[in-house]
mmCIF file with all atom_site columns, C-alpha atoms in Angstrom:
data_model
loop_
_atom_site.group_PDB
_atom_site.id
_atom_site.type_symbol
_atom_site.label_atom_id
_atom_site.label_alt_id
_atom_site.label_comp_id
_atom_site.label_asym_id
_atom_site.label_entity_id
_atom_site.label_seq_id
_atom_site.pdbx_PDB_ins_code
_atom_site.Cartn_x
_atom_site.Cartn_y
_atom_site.Cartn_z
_atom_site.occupancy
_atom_site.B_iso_or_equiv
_atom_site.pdbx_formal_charge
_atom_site.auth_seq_id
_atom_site.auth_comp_id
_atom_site.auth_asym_id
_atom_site.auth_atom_id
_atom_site.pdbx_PDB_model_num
ATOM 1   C CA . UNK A 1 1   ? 24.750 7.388  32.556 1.00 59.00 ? 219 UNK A CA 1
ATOM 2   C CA . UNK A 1 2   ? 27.545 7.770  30.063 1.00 60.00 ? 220 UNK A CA 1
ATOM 3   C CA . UNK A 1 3   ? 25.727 11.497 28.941 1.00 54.00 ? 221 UNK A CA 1
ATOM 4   C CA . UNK A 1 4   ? 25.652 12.466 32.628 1.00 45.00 ? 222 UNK A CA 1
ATOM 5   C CA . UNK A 1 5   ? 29.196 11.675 33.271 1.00 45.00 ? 223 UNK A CA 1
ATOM 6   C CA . UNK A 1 6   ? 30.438 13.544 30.006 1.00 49.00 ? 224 UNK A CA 1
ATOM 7   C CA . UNK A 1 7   ? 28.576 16.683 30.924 1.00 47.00 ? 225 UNK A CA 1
ATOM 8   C CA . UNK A 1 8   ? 30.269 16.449 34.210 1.00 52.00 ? 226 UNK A CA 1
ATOM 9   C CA . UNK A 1 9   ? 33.538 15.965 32.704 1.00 51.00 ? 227 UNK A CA 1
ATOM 10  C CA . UNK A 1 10  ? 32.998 19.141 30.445 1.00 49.00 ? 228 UNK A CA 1
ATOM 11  C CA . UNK A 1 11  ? 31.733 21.134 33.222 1.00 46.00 ? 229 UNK A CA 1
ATOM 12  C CA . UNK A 1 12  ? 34.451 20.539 35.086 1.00 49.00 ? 230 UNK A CA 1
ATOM 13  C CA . UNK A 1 13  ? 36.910 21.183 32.497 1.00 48.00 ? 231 UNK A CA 1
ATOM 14  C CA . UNK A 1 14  ? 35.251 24.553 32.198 1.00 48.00 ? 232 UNK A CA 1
ATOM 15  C CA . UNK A 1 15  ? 35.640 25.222 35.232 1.00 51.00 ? 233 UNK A CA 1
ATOM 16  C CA . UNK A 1 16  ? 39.352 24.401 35.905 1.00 54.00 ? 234 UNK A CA 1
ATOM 17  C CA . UNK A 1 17  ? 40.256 27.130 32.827 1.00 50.00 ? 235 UNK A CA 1
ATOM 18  C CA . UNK A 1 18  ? 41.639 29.937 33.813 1.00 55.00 ? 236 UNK A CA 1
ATOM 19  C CA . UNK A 1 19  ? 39.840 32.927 33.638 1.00 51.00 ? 237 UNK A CA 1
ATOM 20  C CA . UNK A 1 20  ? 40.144 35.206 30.323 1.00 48.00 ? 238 UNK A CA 1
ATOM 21  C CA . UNK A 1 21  ? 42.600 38.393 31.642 1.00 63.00 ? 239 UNK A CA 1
ATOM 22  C CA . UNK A 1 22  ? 40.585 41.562 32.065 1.00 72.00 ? 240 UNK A CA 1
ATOM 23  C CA . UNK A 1 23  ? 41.972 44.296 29.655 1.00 77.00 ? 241 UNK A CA 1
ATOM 24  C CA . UNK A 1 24  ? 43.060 47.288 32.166 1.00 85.00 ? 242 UNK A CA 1
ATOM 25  C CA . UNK A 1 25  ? 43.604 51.066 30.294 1.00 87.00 ? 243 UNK A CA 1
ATOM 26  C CA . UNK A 1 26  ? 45.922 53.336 32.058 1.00 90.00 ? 244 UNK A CA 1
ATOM 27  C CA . UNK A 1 27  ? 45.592 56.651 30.571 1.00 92.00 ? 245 UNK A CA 1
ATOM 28  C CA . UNK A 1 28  ? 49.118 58.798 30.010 1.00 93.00 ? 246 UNK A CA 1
ATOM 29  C CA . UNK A 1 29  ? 50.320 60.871 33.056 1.00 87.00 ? 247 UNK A CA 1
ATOM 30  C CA . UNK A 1 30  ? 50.258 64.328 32.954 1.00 82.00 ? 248 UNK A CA 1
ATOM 31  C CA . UNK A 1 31  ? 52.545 65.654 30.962 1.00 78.00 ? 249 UNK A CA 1
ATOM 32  C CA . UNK A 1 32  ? 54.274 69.552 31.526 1.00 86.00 ? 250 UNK A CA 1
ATOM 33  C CA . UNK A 1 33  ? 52.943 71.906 28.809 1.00 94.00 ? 251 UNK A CA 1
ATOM 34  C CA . UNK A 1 34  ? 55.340 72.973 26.093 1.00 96.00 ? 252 UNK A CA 1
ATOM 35  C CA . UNK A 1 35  ? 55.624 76.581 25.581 1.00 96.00 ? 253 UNK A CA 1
ATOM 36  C CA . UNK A 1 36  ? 55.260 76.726 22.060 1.00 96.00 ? 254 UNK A CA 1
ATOM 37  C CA . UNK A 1 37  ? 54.788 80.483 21.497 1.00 96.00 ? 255 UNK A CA 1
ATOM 38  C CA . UNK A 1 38  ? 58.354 82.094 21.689 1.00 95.00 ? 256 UNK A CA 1
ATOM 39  C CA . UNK A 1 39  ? 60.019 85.383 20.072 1.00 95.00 ? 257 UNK A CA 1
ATOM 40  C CA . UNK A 1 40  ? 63.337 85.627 18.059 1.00 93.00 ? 258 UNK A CA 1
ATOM 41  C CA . UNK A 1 41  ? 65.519 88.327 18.140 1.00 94.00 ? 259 UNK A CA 1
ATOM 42  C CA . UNK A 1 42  ? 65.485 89.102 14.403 1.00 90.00 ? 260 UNK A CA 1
ATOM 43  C CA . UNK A 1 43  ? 63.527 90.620 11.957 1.00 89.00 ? 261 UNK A CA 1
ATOM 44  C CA . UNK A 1 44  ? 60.356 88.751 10.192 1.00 89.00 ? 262 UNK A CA 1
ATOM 45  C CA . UNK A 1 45  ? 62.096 88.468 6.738  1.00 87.00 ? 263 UNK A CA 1
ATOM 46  C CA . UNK A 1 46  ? 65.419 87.439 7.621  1.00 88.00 ? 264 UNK A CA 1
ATOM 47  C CA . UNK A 1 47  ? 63.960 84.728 10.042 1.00 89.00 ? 265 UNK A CA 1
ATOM 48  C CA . UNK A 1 48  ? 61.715 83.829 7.142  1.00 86.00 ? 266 UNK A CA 1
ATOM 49  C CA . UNK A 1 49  ? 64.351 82.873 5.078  1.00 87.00 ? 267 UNK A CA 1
ATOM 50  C CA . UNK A 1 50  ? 66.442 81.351 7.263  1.00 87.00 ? 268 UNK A CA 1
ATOM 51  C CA . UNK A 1 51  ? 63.434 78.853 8.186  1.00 89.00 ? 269 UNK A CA 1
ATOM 52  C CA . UNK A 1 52  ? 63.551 78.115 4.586  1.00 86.00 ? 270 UNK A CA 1
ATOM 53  C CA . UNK A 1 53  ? 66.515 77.280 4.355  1.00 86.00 ? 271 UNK A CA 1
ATOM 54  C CA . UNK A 1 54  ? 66.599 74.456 7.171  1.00 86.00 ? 272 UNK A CA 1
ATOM 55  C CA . UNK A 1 55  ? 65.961 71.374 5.521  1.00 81.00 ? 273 UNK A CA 1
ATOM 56  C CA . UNK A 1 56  ? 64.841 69.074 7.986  1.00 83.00 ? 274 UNK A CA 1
ATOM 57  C CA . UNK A 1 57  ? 61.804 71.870 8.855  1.00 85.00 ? 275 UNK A CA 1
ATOM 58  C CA . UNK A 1 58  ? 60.719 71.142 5.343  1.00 87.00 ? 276 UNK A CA 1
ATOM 59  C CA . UNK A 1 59  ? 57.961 73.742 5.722  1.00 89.00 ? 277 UNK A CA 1
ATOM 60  C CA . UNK A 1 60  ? 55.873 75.035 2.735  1.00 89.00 ? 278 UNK A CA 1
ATOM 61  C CA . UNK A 1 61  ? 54.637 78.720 3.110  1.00 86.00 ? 279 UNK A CA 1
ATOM 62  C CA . UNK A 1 62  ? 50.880 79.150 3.472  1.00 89.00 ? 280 UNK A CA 1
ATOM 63  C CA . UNK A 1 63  ? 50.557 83.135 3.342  1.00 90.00 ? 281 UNK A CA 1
ATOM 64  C CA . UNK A 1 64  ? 52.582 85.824 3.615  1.00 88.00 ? 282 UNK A CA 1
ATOM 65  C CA . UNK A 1 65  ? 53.045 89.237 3.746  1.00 86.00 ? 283 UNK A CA 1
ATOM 66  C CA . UNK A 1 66  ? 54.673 92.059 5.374  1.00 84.00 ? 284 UNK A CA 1
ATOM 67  C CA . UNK A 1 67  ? 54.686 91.526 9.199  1.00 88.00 ? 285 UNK A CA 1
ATOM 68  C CA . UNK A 1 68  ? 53.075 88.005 9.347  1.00 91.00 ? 286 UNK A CA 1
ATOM 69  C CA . UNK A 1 69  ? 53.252 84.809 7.761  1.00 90.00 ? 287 UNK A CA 1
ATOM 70  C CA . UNK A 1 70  ? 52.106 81.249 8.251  1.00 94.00 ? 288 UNK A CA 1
ATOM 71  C CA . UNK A 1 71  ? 54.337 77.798 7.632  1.00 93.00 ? 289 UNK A CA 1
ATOM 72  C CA . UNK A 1 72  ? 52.495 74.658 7.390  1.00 95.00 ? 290 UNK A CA 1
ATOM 73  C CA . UNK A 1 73  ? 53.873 71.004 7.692  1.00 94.00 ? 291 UNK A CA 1
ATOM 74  C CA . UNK A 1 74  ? 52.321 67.444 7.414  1.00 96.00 ? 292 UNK A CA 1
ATOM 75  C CA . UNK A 1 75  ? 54.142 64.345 8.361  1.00 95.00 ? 293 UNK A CA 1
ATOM 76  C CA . UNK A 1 76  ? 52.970 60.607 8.367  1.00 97.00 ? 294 UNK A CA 1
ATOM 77  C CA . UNK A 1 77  ? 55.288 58.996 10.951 1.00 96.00 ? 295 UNK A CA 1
ATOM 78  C CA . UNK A 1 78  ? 55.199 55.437 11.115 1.00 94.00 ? 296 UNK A CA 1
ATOM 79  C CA . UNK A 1 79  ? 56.972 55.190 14.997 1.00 95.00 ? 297 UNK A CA 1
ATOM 80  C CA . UNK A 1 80  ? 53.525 57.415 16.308 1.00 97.00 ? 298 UNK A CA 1
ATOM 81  C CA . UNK A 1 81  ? 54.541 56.443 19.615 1.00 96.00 ? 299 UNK A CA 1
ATOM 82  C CA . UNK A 1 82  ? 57.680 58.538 19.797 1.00 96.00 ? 300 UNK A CA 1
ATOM 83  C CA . UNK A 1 83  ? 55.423 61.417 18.851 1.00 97.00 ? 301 UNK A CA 1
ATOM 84  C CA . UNK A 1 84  ? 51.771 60.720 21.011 1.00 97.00 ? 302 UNK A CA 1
ATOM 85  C CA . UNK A 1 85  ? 51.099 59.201 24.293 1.00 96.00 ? 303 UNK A CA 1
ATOM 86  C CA . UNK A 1 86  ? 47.429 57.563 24.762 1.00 95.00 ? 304 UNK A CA 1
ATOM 87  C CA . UNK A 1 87  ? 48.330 55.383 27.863 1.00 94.00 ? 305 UNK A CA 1
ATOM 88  C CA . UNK A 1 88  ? 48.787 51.756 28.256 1.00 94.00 ? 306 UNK A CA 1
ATOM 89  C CA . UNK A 1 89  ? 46.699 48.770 27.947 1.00 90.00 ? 307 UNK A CA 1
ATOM 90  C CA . UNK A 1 90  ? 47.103 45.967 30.622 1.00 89.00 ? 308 UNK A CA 1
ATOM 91  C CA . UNK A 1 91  ? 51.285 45.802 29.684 1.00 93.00 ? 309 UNK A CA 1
ATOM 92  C CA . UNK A 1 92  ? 51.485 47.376 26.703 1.00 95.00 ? 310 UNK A CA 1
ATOM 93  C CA . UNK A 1 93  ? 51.611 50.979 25.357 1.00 95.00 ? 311 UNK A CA 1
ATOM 94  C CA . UNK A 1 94  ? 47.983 51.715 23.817 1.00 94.00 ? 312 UNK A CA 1
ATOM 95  C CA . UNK A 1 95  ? 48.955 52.676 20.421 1.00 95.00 ? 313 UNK A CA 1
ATOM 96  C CA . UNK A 1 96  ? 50.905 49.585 19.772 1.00 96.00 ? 314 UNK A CA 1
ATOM 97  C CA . UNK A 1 97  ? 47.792 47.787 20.988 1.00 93.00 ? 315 UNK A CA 1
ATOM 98  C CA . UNK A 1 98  ? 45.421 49.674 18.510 1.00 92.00 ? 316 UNK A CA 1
ATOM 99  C CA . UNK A 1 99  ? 47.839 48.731 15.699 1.00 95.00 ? 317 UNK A CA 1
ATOM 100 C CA . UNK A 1 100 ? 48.325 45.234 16.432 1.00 95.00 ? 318 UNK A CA 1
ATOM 101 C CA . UNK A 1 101 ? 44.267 44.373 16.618 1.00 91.00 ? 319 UNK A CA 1
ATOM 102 C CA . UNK A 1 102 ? 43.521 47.299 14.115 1.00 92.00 ? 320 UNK A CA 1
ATOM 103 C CA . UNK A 1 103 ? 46.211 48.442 12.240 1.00 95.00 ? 321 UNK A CA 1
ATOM 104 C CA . UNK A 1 104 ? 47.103 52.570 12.974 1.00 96.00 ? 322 UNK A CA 1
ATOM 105 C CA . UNK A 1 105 ? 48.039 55.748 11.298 1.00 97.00 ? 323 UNK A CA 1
ATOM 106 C CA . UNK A 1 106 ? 48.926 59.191 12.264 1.00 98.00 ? 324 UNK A CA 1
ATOM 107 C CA . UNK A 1 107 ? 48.845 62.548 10.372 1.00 98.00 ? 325 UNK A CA 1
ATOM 108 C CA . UNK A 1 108 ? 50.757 65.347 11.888 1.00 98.00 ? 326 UNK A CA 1
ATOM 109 C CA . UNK A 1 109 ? 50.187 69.190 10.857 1.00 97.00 ? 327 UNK A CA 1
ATOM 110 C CA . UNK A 1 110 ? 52.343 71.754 12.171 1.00 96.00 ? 328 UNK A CA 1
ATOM 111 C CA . UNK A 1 111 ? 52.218 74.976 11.320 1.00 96.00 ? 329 UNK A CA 1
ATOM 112 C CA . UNK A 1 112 ? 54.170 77.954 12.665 1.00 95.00 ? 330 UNK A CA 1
ATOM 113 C CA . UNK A 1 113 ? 52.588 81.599 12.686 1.00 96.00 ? 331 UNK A CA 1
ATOM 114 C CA . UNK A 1 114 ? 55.245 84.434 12.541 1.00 94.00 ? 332 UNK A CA 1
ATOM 115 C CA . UNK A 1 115 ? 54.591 87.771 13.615 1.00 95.00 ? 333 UNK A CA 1
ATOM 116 C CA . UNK A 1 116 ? 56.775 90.851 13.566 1.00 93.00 ? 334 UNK A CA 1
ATOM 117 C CA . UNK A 1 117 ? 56.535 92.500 16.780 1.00 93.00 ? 335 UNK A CA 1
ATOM 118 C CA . UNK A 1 118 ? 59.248 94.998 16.462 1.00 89.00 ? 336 UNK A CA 1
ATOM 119 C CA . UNK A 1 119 ? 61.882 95.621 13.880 1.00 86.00 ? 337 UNK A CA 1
ATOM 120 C CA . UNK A 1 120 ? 64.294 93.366 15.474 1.00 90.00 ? 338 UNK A CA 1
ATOM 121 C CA . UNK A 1 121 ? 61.708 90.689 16.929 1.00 93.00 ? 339 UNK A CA 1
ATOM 122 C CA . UNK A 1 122 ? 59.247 88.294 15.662 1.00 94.00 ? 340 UNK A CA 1
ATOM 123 C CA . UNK A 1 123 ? 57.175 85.804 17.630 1.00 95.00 ? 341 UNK A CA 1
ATOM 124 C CA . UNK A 1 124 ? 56.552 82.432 16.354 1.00 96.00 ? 342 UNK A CA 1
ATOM 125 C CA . UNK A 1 125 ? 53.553 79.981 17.400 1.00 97.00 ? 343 UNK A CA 1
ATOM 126 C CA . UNK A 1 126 ? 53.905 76.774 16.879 1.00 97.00 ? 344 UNK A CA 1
ATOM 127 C CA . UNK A 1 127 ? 50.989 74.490 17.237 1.00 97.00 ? 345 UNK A CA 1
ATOM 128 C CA . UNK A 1 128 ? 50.836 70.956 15.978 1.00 97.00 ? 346 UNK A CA 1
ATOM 129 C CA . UNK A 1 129 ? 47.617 69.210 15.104 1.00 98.00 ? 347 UNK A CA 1
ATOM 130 C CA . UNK A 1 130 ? 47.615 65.602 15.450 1.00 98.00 ? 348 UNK A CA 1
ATOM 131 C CA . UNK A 1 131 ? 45.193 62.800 14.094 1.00 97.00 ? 349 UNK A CA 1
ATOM 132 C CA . UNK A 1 132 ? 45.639 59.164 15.434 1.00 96.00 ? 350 UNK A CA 1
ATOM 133 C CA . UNK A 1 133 ? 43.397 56.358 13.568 1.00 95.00 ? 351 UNK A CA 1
ATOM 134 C CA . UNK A 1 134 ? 42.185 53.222 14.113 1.00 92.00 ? 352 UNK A CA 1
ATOM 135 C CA . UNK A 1 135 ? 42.081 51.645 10.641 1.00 91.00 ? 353 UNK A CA 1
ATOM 136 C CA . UNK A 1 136 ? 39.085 49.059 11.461 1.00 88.00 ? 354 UNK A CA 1
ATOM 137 C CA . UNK A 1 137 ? 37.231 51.128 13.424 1.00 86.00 ? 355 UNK A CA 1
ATOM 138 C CA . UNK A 1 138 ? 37.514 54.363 12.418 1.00 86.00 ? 356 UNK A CA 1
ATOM 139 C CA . UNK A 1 139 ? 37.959 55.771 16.286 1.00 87.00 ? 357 UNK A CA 1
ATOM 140 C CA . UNK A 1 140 ? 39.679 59.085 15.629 1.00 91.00 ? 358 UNK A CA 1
ATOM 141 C CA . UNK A 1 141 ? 41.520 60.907 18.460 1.00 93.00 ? 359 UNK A CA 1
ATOM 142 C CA . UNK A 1 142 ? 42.354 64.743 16.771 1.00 96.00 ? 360 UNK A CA 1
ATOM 143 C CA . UNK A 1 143 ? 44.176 66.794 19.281 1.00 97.00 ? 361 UNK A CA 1
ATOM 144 C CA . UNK A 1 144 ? 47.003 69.634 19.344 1.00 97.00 ? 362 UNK A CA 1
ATOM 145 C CA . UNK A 1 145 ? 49.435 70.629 20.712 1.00 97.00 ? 363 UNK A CA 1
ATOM 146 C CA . UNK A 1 146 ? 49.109 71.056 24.978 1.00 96.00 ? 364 UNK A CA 1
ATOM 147 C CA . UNK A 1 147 ? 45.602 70.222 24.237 1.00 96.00 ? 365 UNK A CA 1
ATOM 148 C CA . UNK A 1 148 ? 44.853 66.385 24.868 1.00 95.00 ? 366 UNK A CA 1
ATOM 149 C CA . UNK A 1 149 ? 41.413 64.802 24.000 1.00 93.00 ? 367 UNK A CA 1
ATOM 150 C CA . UNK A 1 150 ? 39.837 62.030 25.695 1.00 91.00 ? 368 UNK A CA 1
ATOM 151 C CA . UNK A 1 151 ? 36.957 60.072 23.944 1.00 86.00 ? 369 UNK A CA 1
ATOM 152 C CA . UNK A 1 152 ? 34.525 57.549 24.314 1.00 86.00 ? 370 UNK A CA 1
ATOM 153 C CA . UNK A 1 153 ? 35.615 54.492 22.083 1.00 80.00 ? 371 UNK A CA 1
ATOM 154 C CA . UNK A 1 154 ? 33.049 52.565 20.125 1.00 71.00 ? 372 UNK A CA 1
ATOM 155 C CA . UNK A 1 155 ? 33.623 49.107 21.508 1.00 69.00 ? 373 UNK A CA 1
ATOM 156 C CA . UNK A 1 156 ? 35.777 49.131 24.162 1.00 72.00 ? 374 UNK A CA 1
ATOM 157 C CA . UNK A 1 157 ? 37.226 45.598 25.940 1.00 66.00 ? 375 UNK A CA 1
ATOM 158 C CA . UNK A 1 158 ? 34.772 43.648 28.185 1.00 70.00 ? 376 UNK A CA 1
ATOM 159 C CA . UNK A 1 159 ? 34.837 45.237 32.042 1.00 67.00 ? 377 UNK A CA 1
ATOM 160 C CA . UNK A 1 160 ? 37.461 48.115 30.343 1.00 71.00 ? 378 UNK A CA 1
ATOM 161 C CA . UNK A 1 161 ? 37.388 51.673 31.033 1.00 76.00 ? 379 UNK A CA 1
ATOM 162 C CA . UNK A 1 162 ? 35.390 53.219 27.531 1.00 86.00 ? 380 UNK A CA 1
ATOM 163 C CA . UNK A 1 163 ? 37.436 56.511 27.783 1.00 89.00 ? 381 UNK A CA 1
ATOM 164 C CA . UNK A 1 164 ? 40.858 56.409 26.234 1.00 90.00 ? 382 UNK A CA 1
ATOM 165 C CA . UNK A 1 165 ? 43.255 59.665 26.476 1.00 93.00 ? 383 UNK A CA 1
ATOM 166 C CA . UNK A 1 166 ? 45.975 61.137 23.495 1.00 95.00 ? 384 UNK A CA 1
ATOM 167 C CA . UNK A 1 167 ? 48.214 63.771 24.087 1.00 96.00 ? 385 UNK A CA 1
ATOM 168 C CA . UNK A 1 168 ? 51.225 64.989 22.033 1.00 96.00 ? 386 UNK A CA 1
ATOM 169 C CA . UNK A 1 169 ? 54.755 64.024 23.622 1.00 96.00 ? 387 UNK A CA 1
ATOM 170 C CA . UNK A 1 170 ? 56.610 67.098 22.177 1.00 96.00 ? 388 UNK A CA 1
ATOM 171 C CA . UNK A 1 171 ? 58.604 65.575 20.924 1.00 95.00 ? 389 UNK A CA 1
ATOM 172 C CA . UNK A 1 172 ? 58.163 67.632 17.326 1.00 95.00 ? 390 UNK A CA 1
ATOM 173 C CA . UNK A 1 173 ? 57.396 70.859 18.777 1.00 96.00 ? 391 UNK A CA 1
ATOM 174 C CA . UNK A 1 174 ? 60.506 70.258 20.708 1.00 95.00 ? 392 UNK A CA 1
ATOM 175 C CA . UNK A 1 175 ? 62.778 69.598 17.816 1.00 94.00 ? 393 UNK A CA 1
ATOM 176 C CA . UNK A 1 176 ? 61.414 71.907 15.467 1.00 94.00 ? 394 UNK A CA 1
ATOM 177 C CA . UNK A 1 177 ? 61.973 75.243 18.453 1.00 94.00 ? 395 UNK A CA 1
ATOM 178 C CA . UNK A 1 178 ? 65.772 73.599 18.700 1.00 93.00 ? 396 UNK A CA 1
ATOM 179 C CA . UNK A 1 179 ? 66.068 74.077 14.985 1.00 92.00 ? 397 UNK A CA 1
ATOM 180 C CA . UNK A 1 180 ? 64.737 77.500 15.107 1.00 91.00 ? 398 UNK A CA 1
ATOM 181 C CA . UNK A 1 181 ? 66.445 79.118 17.885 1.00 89.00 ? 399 UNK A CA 1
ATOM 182 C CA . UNK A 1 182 ? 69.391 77.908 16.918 1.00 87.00 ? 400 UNK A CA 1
ATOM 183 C CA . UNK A 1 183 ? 69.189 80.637 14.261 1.00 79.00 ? 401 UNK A CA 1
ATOM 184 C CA . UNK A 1 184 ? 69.515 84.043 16.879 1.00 73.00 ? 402 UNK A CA 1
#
C-alpha cells in the first residue's frame, strides 16, 4: 500500500509542474536594401588617397593599378548584434541566445572596389562579407551584404522552427559610405 500511494504522490507531482516553455524563433523583418554601389565626383587617385588617409576606415590595399583598385577590411566585433540581425528567440534577440548557450563570434570583411569611370568620377562597391559562429556547434551563417542566408541548424530546440535567418543591419556599410562621401 505504502508503494502505491508514493507512486501516486509522484505522479501527481508530475503532473501539477508546469509545462517546460516551448522555444519560439522569430526570424528578422525585412530589412530595406542598402545601396552600396555609389560614384564620387573625383578622380581614382586622389580618392585613393584620401581613403587612406581616414583612420577609422583602416583599410589595407589589396591591388591596384591605374583605373581600379580593391580595399579590404576585417573586423572582429564583440557587440555582433549592432552589426547582424538573425531574429529573436522566444524574448530574446537570437544572437545573444547563441552566445549565452554557445558562446559566439563574428568576422567581418569589407572590401571596397574602386573604379574610374571618367576623369573626374570613380564608383565604389562596397560589399561586406559576414561570418557569425556558434562556438559549440560549429553552425556557421556566412552572408553579405543585402544578401541574407537562412539555414537549417543542426539541433534546433524541441517543437522549434529548424531554419534560422542572418542578415547584415548596415550598420558598417552605412558608416563606412558617411566617411567616404564626406570626402566630395
Amino acid at each position: 500500500m505504502q508503494k502505491v500511494l508514493i507512486f501516486i504522490s509522484t505522479v501527481f507531482l508530475f503532473s501539477c509542474q508546469e509545462r517546460p516553455k516551448e522555444n519560439i524563433y522569430s526570424p528578422p523583418l525585412e530589412e530595406d536594401k542598402i545601396e552600396n554601389q555609389f560614384y564620387i565626383n573625383t578622380s581614382l587617385d586622389n580618392l585613393w588617397i584620401k581613403i587612406l588617409q581616414i583612420d577609422s576606415l583602416d583599410f589595407e590595399i589589396e591591388s591596384k593599378n591605374s583605373t581600379t583598385g580593391q580595399l579590404k577590411k576585417k573586423l572582429y566585433p564583440k557587440n555582433i548584434s549592432d552589426y547582424i540581425n538573425c531574429g529573436m528567440m522566444n524574448d530574446e534577440i537570437y544572437v545573444h541566445y547563441i552566445d549565452r548557450i554557445f558562446e559566439s563570434s563574428l568576422e567581418i570583411e569589407t572590401s571596397l572596389d574602386i573604379k574610374e569611370e571618367k576623369e573626374e568620377l570613380t564608383s565604389i562597391q562596397l560589399i561586406s562579407t559576414y561570418i557569425f559562429r556558434s562556438k559549440e556547434t560549429g553552425t556557421t551563417w556566412v552572408f553579405e551584404t543585402n544578401e541574407p542566408k537562412l539555414i537549417l541548424v543542426g539541433n534546433p530546440a524541441f517543437g522549434a522552427e529548424p531554419y534560422r535567418k542572418c542578415a547584415s543591419k548596415h550598420f558598417l556599410e552605412s558608416s563606412i559610405i558617411k566617411e567616404i562621401t564626406k570626402l566630395e
